[in-house]
CSV table of C-alpha atoms in Angstrom, one decimal:
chain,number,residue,atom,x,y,z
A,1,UNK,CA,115.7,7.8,93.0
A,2,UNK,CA,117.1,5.6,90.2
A,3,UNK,CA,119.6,7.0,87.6
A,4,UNK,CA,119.0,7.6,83.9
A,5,UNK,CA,121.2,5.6,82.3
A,6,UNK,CA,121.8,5.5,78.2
A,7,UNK,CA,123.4,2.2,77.1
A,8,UNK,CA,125.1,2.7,73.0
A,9,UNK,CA,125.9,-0.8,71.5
A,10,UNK,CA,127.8,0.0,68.1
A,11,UNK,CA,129.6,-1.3,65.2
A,12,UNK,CA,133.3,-0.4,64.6
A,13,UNK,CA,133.3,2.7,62.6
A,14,UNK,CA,129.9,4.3,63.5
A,15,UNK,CA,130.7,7.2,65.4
A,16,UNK,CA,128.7,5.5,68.2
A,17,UNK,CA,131.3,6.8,71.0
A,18,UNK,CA,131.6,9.9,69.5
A,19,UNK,CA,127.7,9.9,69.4
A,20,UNK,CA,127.7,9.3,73.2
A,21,UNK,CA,130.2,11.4,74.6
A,22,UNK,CA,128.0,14.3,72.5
A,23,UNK,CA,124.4,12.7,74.0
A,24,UNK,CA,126.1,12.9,77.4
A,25,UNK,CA,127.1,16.4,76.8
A,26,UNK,CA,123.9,17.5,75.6
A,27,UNK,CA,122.3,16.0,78.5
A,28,UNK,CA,124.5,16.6,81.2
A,29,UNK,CA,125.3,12.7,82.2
A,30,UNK,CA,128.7,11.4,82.8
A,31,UNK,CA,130.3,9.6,80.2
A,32,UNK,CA,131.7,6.1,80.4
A,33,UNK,CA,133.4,4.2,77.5
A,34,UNK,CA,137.4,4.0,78.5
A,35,UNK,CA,137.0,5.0,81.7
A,36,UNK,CA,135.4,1.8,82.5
A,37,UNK,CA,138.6,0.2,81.8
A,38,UNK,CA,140.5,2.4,84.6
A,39,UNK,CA,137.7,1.5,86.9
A,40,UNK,CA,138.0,-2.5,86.2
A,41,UNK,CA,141.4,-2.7,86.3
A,42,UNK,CA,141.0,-1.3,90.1
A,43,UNK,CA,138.1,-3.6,90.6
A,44,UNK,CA,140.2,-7.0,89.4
A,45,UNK,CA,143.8,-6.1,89.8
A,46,UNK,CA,144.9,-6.3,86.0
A,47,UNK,CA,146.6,-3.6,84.3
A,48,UNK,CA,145.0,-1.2,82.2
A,49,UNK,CA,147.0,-2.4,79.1
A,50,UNK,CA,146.2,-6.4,79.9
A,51,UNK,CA,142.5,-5.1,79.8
A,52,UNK,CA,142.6,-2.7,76.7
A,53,UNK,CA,144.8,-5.9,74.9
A,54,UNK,CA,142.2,-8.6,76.2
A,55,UNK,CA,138.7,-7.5,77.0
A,56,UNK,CA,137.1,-8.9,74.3
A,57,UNK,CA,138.9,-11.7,73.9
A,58,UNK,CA,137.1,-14.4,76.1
A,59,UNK,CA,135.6,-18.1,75.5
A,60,UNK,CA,133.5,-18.6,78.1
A,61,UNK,CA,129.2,-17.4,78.0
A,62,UNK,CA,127.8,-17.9,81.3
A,63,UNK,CA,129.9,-15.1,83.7
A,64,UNK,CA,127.5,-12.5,82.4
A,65,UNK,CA,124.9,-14.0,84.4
A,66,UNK,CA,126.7,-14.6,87.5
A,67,UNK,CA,127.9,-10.9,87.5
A,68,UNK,CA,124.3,-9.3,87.0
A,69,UNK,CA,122.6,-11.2,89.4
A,70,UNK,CA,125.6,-10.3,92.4
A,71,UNK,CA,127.3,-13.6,92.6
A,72,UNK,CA,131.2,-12.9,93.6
A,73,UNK,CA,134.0,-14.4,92.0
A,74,UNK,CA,137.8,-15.7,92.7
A,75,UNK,CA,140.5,-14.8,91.1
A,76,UNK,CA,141.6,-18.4,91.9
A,77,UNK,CA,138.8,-20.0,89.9
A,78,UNK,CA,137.9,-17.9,86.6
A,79,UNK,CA,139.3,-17.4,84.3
A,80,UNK,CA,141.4,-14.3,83.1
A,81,UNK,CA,139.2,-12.9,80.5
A,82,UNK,CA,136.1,-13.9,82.3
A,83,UNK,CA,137.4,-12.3,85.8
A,84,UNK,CA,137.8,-9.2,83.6
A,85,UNK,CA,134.3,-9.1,82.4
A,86,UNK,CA,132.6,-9.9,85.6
A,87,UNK,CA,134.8,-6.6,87.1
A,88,UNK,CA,133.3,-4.7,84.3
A,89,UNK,CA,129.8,-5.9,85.2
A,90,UNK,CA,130.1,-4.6,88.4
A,91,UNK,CA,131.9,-1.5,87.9
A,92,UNK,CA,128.8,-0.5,85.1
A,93,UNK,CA,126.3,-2.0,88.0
A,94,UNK,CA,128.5,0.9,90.1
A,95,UNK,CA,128.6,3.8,87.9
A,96,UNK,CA,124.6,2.9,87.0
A,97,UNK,CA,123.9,3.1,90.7
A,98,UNK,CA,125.4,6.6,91.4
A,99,UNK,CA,124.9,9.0,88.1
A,100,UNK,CA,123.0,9.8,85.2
A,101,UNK,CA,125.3,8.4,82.6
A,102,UNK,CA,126.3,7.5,79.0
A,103,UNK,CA,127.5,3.6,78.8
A,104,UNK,CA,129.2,3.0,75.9
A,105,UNK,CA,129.3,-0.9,74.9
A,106,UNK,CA,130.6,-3.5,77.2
A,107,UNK,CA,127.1,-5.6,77.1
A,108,UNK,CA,126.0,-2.5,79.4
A,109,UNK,CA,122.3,-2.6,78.0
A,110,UNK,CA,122.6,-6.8,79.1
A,111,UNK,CA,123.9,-6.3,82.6
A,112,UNK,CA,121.1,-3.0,82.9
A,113,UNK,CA,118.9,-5.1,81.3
A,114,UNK,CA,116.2,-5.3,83.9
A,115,UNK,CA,117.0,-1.4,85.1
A,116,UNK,CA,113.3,0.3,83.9
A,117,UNK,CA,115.3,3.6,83.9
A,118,UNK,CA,117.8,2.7,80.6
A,119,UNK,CA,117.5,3.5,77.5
A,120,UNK,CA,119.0,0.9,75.2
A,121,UNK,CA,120.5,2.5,72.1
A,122,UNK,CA,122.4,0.6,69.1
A,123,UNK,CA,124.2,2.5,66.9
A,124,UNK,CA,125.6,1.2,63.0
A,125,UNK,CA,126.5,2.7,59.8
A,126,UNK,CA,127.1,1.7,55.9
A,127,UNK,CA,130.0,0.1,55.0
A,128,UNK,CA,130.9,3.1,53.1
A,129,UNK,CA,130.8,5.4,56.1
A,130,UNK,CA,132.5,2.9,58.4
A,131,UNK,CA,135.5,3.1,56.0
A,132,UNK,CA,135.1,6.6,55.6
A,133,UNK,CA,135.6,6.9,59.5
A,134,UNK,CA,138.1,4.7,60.2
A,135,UNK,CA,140.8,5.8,57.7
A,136,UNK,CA,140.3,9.7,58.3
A,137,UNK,CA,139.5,9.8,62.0
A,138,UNK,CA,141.1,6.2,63.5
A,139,UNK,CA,144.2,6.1,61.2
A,140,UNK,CA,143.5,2.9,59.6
A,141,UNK,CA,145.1,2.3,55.8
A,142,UNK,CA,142.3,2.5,53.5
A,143,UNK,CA,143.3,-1.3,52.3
A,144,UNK,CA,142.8,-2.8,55.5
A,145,UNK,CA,139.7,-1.1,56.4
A,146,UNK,CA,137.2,-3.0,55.4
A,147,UNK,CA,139.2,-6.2,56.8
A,148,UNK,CA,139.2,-4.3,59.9
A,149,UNK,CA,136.1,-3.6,60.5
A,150,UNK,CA,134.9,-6.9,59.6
A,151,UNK,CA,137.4,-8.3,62.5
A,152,UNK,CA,136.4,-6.0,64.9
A,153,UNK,CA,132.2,-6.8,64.5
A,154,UNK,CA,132.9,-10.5,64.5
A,155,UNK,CA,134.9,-9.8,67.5
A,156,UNK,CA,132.0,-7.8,69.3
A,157,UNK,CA,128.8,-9.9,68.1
A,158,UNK,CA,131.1,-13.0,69.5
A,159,UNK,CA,132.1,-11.5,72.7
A,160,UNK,CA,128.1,-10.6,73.0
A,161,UNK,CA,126.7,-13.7,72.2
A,162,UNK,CA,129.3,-15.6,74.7
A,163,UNK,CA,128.4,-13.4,77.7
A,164,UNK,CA,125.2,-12.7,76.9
A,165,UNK,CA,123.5,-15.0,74.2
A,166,UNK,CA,122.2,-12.3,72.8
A,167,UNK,CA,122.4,-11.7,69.1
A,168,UNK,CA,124.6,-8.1,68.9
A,169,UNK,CA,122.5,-5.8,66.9
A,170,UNK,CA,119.3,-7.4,67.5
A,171,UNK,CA,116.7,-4.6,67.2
A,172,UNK,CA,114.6,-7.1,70.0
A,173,UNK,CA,117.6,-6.0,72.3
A,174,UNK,CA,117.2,-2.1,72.0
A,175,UNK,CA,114.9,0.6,72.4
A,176,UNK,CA,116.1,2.2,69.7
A,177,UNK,CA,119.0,1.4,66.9
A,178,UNK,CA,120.0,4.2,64.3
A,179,UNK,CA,122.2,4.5,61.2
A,180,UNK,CA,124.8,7.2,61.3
A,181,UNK,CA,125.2,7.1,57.4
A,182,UNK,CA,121.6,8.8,57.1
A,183,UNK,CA,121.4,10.6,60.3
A,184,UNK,CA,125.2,11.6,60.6
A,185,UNK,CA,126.6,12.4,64.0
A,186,UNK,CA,124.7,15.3,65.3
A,187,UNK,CA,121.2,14.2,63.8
A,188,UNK,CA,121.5,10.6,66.1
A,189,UNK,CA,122.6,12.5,69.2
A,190,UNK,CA,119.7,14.9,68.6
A,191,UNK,CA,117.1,11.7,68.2
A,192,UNK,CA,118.4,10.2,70.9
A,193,UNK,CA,118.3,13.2,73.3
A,194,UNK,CA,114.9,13.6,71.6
A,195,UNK,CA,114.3,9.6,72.5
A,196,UNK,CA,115.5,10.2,76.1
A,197,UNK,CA,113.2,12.8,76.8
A,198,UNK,CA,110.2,11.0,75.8
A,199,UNK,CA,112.0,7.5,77.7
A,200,UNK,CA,112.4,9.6,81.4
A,201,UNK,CA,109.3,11.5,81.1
A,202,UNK,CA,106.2,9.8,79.4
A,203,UNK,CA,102.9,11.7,79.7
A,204,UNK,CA,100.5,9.9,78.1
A,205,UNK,CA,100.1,7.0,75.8
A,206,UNK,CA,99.5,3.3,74.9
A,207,UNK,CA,102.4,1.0,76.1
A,208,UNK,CA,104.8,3.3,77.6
A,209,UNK,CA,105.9,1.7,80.6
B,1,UNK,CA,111.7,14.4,41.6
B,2,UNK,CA,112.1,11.0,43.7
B,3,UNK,CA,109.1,10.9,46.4
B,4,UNK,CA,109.8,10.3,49.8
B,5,UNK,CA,109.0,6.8,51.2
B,6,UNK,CA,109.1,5.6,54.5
B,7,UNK,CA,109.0,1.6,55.0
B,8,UNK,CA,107.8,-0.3,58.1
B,9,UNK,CA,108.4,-3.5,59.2
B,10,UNK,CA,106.8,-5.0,62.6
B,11,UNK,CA,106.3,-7.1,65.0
B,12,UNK,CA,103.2,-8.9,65.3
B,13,UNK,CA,101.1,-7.5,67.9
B,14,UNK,CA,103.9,-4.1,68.3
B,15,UNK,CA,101.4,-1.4,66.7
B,16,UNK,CA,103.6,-0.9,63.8
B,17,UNK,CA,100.6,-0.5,61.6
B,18,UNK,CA,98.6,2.4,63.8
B,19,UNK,CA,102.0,4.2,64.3
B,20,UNK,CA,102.4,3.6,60.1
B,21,UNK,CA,99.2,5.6,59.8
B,22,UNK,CA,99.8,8.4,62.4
B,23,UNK,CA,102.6,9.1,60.6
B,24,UNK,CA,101.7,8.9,57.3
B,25,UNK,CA,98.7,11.2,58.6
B,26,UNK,CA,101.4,13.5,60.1
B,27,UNK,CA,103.4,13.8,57.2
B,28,UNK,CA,100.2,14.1,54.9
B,29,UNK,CA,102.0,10.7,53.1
B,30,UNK,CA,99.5,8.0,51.5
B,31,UNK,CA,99.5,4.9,53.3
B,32,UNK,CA,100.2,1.4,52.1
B,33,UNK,CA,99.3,-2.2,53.9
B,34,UNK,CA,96.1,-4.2,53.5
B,35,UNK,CA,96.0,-1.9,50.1
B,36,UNK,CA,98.7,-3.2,48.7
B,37,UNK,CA,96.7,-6.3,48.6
B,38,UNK,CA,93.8,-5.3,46.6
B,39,UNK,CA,96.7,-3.6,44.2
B,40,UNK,CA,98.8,-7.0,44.0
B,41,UNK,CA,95.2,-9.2,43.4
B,42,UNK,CA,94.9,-6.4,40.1
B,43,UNK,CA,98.6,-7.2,39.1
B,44,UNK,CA,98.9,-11.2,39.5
B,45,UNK,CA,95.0,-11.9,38.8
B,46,UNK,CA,94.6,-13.9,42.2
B,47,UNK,CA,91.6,-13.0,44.6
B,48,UNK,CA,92.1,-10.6,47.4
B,49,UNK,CA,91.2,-13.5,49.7
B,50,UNK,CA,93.5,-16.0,48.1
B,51,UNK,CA,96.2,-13.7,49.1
B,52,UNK,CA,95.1,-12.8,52.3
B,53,UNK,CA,95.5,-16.6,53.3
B,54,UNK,CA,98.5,-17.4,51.3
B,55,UNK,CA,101.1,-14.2,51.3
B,56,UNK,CA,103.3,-14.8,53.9
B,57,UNK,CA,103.8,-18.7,53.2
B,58,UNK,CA,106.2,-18.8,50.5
B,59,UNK,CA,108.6,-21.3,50.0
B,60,UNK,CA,111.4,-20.3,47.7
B,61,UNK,CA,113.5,-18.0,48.1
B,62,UNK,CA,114.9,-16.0,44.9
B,63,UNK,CA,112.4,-14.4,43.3
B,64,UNK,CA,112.5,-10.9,45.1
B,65,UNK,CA,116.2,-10.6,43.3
B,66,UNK,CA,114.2,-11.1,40.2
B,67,UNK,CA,111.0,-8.4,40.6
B,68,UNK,CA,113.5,-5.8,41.9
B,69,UNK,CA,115.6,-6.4,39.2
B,70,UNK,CA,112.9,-5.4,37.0
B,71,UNK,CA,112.5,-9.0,35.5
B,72,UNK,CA,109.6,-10.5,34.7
B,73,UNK,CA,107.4,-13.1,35.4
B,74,UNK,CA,104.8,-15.8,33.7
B,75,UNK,CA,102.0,-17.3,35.7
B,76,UNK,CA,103.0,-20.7,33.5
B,77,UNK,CA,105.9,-21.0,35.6
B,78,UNK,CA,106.1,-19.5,39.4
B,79,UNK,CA,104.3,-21.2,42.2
B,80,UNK,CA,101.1,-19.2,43.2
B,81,UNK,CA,102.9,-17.9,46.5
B,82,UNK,CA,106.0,-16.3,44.6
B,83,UNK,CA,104.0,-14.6,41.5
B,84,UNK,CA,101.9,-12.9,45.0
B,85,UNK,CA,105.0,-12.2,46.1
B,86,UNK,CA,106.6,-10.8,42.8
B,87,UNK,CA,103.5,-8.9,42.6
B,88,UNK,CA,103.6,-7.1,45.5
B,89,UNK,CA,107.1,-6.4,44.3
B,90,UNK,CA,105.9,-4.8,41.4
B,91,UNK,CA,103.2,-2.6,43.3
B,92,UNK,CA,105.8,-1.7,45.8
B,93,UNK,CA,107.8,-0.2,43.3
B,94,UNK,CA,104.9,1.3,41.3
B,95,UNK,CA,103.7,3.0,44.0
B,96,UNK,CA,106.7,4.1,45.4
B,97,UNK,CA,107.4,6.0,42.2
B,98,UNK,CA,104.0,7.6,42.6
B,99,UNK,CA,104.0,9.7,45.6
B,100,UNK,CA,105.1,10.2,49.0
B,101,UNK,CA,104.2,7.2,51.6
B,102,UNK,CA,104.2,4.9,54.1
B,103,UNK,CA,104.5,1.2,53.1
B,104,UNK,CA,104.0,-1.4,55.9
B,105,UNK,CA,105.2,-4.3,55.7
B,106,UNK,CA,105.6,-6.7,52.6
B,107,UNK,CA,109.9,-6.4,52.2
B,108,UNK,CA,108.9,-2.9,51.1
B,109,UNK,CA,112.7,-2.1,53.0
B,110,UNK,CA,114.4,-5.0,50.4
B,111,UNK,CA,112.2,-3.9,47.0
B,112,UNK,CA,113.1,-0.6,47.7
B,113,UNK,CA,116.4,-0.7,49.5
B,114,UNK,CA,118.2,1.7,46.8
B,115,UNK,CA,115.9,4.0,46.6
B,116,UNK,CA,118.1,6.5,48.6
B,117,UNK,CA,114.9,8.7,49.8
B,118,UNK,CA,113.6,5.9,51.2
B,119,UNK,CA,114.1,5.6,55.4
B,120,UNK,CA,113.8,2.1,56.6
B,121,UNK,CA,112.0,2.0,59.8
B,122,UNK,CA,111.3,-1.3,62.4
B,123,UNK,CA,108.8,-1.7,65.2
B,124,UNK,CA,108.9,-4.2,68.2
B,125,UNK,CA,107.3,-4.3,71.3
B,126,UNK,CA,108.2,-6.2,74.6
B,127,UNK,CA,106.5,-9.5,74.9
B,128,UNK,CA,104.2,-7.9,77.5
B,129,UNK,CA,103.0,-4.8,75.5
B,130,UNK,CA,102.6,-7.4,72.3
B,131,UNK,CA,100.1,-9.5,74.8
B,132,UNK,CA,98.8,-6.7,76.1
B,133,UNK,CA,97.9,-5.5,71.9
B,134,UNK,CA,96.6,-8.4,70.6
B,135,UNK,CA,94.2,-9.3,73.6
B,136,UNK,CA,93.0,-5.9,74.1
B,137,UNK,CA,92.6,-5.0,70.3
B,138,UNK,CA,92.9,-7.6,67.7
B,139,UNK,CA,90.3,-10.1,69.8
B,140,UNK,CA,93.0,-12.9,70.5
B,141,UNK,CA,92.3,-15.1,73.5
B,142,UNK,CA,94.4,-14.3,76.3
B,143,UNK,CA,95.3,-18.4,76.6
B,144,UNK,CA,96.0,-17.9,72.9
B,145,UNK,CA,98.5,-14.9,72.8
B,146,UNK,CA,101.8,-16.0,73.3
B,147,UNK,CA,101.4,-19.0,71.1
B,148,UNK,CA,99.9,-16.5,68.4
B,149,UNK,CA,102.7,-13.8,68.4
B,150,UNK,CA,105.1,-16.6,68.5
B,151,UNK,CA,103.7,-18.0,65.2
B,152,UNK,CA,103.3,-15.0,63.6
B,153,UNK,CA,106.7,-13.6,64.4
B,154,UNK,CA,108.4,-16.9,63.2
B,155,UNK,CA,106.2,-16.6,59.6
B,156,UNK,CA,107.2,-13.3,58.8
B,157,UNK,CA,111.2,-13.7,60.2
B,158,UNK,CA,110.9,-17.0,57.5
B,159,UNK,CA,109.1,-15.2,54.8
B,160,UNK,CA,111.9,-12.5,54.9
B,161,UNK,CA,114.5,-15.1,55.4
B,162,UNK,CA,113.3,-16.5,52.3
B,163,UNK,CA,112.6,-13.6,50.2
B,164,UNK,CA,115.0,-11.5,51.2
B,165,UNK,CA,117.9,-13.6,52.4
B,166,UNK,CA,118.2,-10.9,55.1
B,167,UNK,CA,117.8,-11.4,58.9
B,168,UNK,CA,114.3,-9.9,60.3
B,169,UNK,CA,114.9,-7.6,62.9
B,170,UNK,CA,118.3,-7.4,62.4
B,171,UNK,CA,119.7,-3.5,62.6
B,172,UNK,CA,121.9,-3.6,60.2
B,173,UNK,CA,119.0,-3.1,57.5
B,174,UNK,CA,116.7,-0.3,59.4
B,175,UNK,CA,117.6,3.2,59.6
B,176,UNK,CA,115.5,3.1,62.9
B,177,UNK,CA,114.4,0.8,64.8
B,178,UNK,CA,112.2,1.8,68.1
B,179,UNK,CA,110.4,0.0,70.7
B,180,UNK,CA,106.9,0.5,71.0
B,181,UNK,CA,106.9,-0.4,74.8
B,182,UNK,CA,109.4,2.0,75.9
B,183,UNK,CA,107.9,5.4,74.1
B,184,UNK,CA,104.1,4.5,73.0
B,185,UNK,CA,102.2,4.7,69.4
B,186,UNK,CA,102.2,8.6,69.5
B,187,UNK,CA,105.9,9.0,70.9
B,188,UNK,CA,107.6,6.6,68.1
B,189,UNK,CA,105.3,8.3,65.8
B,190,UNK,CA,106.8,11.5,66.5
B,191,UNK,CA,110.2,9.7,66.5
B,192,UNK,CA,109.7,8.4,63.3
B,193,UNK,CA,108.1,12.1,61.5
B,194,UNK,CA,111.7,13.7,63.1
B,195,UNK,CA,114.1,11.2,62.0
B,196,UNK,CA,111.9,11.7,58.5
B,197,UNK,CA,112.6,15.3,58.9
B,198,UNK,CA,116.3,14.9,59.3
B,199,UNK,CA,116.8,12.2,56.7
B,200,UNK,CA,115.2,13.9,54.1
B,201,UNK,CA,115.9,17.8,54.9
B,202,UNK,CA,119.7,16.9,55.8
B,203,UNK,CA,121.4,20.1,56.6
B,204,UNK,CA,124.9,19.8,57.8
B,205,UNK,CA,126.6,16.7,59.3
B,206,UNK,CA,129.6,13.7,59.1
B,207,UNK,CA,128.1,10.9,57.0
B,208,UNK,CA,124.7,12.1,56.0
B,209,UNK,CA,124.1,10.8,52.3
């Protein structure tokens, strides 16, 4: 039987991993953010630090698609960045395979994409709230918070939109996209608990596949 | 008191209108979207049926700033399509200030966007379920369908572009956005009533305004 899997896309400063880790408590799934960086460094022989320093630094868009449709790669012929994200792709097509889980970013809900049993969440907040978060939780000086948090997007929509061609943040892309500044933390974990439920177990209705 | 307001924007063909009314029927809310119409005909002194035919092709591009600044506006010098549209401006924030409801469509999210009881709510469907919509209930041919949806989605993501200056679709200006394929009219009806619930009852919570 397939897995239930939760993809959460997110904007630097959300909450969004914090919003996932609590999903996948509530719901008893595994949780994968980080730990998918253990698991590719095994898969592509890089260190965990090259990874953590590089992942989503690449230039190149079309590895996405080789990855998700099981095409296998050479060290000798891609790439470093691109190597990296083709072993993510198939260490999220692993973990997707085995558990219920919570992925957290790494273009999960574009390499699931064609998985019936995902729910595709995006997850953003006001800029207010974003540099609320990042200087009391993530240590960032409140004058290069909202510099930071601008860098960081950029870097994620760019890093989406090369591997994917998606536009990051789309609502076309997700089942469902929230705001953390009027839900707050607890009140998106419960909608999306609350979406879940109604994703894995429709009853009746027009359009539910 | 302020009243509660819930906008809805859509795709075409994605049953954001019927779940706009279930929930505004829910909620005991009025509900606003071929009305506003008949209200904005009253306000700019154009026919109902002129602006049926003529309210989504604007061609300029500044005039929301204007209505939702509260300026004003002289039949002598605005293009028929932007007075409609500054018209509907104007009955978008009249009613808003009136009571509780559910406004579909029209930039009701940009008029109204800081009007903090307001939750900002977007629709789409999967190309499928769209097809599926419009065939089945709004009498389109089935040869005709994609081309129509296609259309129609382009005019309203250029009438917001040009209104608005904001991306259709795009999360960053939704406080939810659902798809109608994955949960059904009834389930992101119920979706929408609880995140309404939550945003407008907050209790406890990191970054609830």
């Amino acid at each position: 039987m397939s897995k239930k899997i939760i993809t959460i896309g997110r904007t630097y400063g959300s909450g969004g991993r914090l919003i996932g880790r609590e999903v996948a408590s509530k719901l008893g799934y595994a949780f994968y953010d980080k730990e998918l960086i253990e698991l590719a460094a095994k898969e592509c022989g890089f260190s965990p630090d090259f990874i953590r320093a590089n992942e989503q630094r690449a230039t190149f868009g079309f590895f996405a698609n080789l990855a998700s449709q099981g095409f296998s790669y050479s060290k000798d012929t891609l790439p470093p960045a691109d190597m990296l994200f083709v072993a993510q792709c198939k260490v999220i097509q692993d973990v997707a395979s085995k558990e219920d889980c919570v992925i957290v970013g790494r273009c999960a809900d574009y390499v699931l994409r064609d998985l019936d049993t995902c729910l595709h969440v995006f997850i953003r907040s006001t800029q207010e709230d974003a540099v609320h978060r990042v200087t009391t939780y993530y240590g960032v000086p409140k004058d290069k918070a909202a510099d930071e948090i601008k860098r960081l997007n950029r870097q994620r929509g760019a890093h989406c939109k090369r591997y994917t061609d998606r536009t990051w943040g789309a609502a076309e892309n997700y089942d469902l996209t929230l705001n953390t500044a009027r839900f707050g933390i607890e009140g998106c974990a419960s909608l999306i608990c609350e979406a879940a439920q109604r994703a894995f177990n429709p009853t009746t209705g027009d359009g539910v596949y």
